[in-house]
Short mmCIF file of C-alpha atoms in Angstrom, two decimals:
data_model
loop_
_atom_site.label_atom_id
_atom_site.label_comp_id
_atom_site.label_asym_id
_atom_site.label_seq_id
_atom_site.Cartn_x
_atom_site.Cartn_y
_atom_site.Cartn_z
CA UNK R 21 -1.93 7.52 10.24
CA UNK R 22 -3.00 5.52 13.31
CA UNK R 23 -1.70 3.68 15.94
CA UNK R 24 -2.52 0.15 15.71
CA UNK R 25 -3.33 -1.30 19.39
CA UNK R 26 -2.28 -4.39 20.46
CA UNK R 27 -5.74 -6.63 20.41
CA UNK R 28 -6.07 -5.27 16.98
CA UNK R 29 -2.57 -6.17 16.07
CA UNK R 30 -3.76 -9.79 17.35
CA UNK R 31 -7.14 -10.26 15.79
CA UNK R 32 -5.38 -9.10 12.17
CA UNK R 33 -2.66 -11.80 12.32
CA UNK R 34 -4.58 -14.89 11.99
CA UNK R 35 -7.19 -13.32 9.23
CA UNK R 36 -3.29 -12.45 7.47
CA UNK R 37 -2.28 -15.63 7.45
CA UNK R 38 -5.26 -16.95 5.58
CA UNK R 39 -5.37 -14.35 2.63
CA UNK R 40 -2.03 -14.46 1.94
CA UNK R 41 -2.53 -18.99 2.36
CA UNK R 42 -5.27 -18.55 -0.18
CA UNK R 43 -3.30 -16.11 -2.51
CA UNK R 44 -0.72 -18.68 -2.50
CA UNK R 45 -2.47 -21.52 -2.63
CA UNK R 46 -4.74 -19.66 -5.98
CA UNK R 47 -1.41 -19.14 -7.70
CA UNK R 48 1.65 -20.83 -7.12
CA UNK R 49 3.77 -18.39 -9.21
CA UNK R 50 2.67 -15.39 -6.69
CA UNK R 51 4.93 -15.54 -3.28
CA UNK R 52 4.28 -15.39 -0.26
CA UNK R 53 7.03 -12.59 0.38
CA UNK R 54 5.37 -10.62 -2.35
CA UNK R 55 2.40 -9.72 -0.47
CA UNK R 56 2.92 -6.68 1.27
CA UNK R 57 0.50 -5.74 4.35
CA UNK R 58 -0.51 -2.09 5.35
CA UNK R 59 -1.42 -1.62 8.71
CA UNK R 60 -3.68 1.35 8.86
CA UNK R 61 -6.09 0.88 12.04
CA UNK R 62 -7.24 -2.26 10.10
CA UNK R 63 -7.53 -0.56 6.55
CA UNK R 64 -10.18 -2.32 4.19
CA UNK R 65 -9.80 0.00 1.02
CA UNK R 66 -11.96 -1.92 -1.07
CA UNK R 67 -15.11 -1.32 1.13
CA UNK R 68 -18.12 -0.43 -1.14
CA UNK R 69 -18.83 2.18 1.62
CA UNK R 70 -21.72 0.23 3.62
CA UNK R 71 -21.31 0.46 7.44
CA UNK R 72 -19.62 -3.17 8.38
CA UNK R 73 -20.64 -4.26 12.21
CA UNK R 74 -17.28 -4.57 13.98
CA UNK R 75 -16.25 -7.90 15.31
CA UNK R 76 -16.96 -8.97 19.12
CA UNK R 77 -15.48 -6.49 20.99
CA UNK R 78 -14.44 -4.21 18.58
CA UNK R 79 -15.22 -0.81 17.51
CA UNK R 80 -16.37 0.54 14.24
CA UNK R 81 -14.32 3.58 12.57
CA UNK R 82 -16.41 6.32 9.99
CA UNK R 83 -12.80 8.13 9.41
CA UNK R 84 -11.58 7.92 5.70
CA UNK R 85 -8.10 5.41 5.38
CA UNK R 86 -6.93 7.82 2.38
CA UNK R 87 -7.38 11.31 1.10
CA UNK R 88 -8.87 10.64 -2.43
CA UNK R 89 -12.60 11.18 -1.22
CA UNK R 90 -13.27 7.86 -1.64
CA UNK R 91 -15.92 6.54 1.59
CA UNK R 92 -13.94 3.90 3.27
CA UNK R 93 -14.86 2.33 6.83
CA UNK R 94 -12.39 0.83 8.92
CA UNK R 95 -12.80 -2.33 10.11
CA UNK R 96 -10.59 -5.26 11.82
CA UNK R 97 -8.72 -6.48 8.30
CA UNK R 98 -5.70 -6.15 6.51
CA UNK R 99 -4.93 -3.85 3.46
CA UNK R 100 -3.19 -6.61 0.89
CA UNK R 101 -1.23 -5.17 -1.87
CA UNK R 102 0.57 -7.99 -3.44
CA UNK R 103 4.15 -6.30 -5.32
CA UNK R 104 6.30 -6.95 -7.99
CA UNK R 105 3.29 -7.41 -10.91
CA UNK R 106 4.69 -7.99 -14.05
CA UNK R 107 2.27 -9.47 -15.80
CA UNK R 108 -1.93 -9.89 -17.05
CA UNK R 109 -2.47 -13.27 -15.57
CA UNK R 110 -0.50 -12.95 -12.37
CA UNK R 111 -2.65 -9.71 -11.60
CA UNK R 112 -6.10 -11.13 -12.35
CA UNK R 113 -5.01 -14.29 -9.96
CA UNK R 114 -4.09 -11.75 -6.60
CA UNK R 115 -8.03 -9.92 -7.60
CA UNK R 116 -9.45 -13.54 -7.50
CA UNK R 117 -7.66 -14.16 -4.43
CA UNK R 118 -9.02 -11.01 -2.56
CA UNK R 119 -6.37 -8.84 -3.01
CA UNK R 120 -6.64 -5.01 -2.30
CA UNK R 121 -3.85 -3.68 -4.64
CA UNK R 122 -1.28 -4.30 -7.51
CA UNK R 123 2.48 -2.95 -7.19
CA UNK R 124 4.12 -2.90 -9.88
CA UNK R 125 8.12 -1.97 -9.30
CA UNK R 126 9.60 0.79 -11.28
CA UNK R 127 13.02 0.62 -9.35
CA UNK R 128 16.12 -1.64 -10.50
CA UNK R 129 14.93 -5.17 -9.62
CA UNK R 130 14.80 -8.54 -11.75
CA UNK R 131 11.26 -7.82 -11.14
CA UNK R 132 10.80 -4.36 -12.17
CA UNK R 133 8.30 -3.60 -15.13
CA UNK R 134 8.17 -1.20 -17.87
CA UNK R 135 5.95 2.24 -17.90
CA UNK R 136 4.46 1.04 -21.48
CA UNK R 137 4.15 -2.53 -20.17
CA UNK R 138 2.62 -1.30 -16.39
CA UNK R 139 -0.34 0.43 -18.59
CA UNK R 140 -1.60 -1.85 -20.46
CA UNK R 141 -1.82 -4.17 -17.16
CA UNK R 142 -3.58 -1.33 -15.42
CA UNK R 143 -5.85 -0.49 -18.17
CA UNK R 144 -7.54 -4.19 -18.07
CA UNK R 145 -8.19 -3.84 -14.43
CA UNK R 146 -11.41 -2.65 -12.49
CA UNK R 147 -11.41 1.03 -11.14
CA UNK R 148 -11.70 -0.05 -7.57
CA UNK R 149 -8.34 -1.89 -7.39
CA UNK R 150 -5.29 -0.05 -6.27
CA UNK R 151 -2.46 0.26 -8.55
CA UNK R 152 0.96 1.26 -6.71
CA UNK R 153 3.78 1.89 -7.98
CA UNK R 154 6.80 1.58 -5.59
CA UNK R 155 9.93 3.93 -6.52
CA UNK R 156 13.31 4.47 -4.85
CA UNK R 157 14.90 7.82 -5.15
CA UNK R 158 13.65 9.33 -8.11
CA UNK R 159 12.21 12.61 -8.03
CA UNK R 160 9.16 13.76 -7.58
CA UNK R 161 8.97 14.91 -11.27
CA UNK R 162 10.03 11.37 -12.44
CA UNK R 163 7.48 10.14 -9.81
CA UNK R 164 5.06 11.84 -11.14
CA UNK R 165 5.34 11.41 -14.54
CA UNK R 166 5.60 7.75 -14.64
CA UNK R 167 2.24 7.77 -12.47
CA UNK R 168 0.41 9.71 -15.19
CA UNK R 169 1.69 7.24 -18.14
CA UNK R 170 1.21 4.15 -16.27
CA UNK R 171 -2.25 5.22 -14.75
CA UNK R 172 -1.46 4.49 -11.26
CA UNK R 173 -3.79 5.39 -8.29
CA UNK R 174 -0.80 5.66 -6.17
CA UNK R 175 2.70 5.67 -4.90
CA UNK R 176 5.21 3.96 -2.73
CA UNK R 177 8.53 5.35 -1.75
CA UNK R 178 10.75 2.77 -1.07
CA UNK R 179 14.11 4.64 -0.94
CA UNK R 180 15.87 7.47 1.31
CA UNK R 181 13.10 9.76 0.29
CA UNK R 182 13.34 12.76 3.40
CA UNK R 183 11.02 13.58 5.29
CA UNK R 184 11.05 17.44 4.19
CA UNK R 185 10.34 16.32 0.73
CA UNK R 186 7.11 14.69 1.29
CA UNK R 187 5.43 17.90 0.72
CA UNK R 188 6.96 18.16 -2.74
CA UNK R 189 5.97 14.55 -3.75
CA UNK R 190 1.91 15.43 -2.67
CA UNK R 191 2.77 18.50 -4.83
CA UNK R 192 3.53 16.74 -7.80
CA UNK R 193 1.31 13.74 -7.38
CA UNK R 194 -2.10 15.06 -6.81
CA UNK R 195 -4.77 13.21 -5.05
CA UNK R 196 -2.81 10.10 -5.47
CA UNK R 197 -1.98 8.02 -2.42
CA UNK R 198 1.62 8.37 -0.46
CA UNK R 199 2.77 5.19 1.13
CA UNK R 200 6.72 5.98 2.40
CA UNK R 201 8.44 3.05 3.33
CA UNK R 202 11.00 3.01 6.45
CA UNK R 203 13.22 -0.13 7.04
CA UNK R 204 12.18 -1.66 10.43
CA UNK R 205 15.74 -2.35 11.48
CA UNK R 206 17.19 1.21 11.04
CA UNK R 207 14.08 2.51 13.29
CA UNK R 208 15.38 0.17 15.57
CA UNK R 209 18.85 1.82 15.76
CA UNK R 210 17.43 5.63 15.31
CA UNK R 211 13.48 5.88 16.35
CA UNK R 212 13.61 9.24 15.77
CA UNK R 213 13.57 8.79 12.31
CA UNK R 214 9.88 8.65 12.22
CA UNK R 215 8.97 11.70 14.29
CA UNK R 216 9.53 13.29 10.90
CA UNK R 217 7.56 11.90 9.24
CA UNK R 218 4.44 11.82 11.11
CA UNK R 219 4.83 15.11 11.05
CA UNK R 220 4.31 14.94 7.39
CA UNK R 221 0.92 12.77 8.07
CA UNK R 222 -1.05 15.54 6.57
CA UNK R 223 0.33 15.12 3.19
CA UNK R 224 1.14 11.16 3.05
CA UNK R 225 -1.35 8.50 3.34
CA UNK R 226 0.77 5.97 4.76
CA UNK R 227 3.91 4.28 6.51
CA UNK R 228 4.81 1.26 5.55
CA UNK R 229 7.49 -0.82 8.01
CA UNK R 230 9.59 -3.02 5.76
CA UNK R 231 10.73 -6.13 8.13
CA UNK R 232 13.38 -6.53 5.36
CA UNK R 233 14.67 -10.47 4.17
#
């Protein structure tokens, strides 16, 4: 987990704007509030692992974005999952649009999928795309066990998940990636909400700030 510094906060925004223009713009039945933006230090997951020169002015990272082994450099870009997948054809259209991950929502929502119906998705879909699944309040065991059957490469917790129970989600989910959600407007109220956990940094492999609607 890194701190994001202002220039770089800067230099992302514009280069957001266009990926999630062209994602729209590619497929008019993907929203704009479904793409969901990660900022890691300027996370490019997808990298093939080839040292990218960093733009004017900028600086060029060798530390690993997640913990699956996987050689990932850091560079000045955005980490796009786009959410709420739900079916073949919408998927395929955010991968031609550039994006770095699927969700795919296994909490109540008009837009949450099936396990059965998640798998056969994933299973058409190339190994170096990101399949998340985003969860609220279910258990680590539940977690878990709808990551096996839907063959997802990682998690989001989206709920009141606390922060001394992180340790029992990496325990149940492997190698697979962490993302934990917190609501922007609560940290607002209570900041100290996050101290715990960044403590926790060594066994998730992300925050996500949700701006909410």
């Amino acid at each position: 987990i890194q701190c994001v510094s202002d220039w770089r906060i800067a230099n992302a925004r514009s280069a957001s704007r266009r990926r999630i223009a062209a994602i729209a713009r590619y497929s008019p039945r993907v929203s704009r509030a479904a793409a969901t933006f990660v900022l890691a230090a300027g996370v490019s997951p997808r990298s093939t692992g080839k040292k990218r020169e960093p733009r004017s002015g900028g600086t060029s990272y060798d530390t690993d974005c997640f913990r699956d082994g996987t050689t990932r450099k850091r560079s000045p870009m955005i980490w796009v999952k786009i959410c709420a997948t739900t079916n073949l054809p919408d998927a395929q259209a955010s991968l031609a649009a550039g994006a770095d991950a699927l969700g795919f929502i296994f909490a109540p929502s008009s837009r949450r999928i099936g396990t059965e119906q998640a798998a056969k998705i994933i299973s058409s879909l190339t190994d170096d795309i990101d399949k998340i699944g985003v969860f609220v309040n279910q258990t680590p065991a539940q977690v878990a066990e709808v990551a096996k059957q839907a063959g997802l490469t990682g998690v989001q917790l989206h709920g009141d998940e606390p922060a001394d129970q992180m340790l029992e989600y990496r325990q149940a989910l492997g190698q697979r990636k962490i993302i934990k959600t917190l609501q922007a407007r609560e940290l607002l109220n209570s900041p100290d909400t996050v101290s715990g956990y960044l403590q926790s940094r060594q066994v998730i492999d992300a925050i996500l700030l949700d701006a909410g609607s």
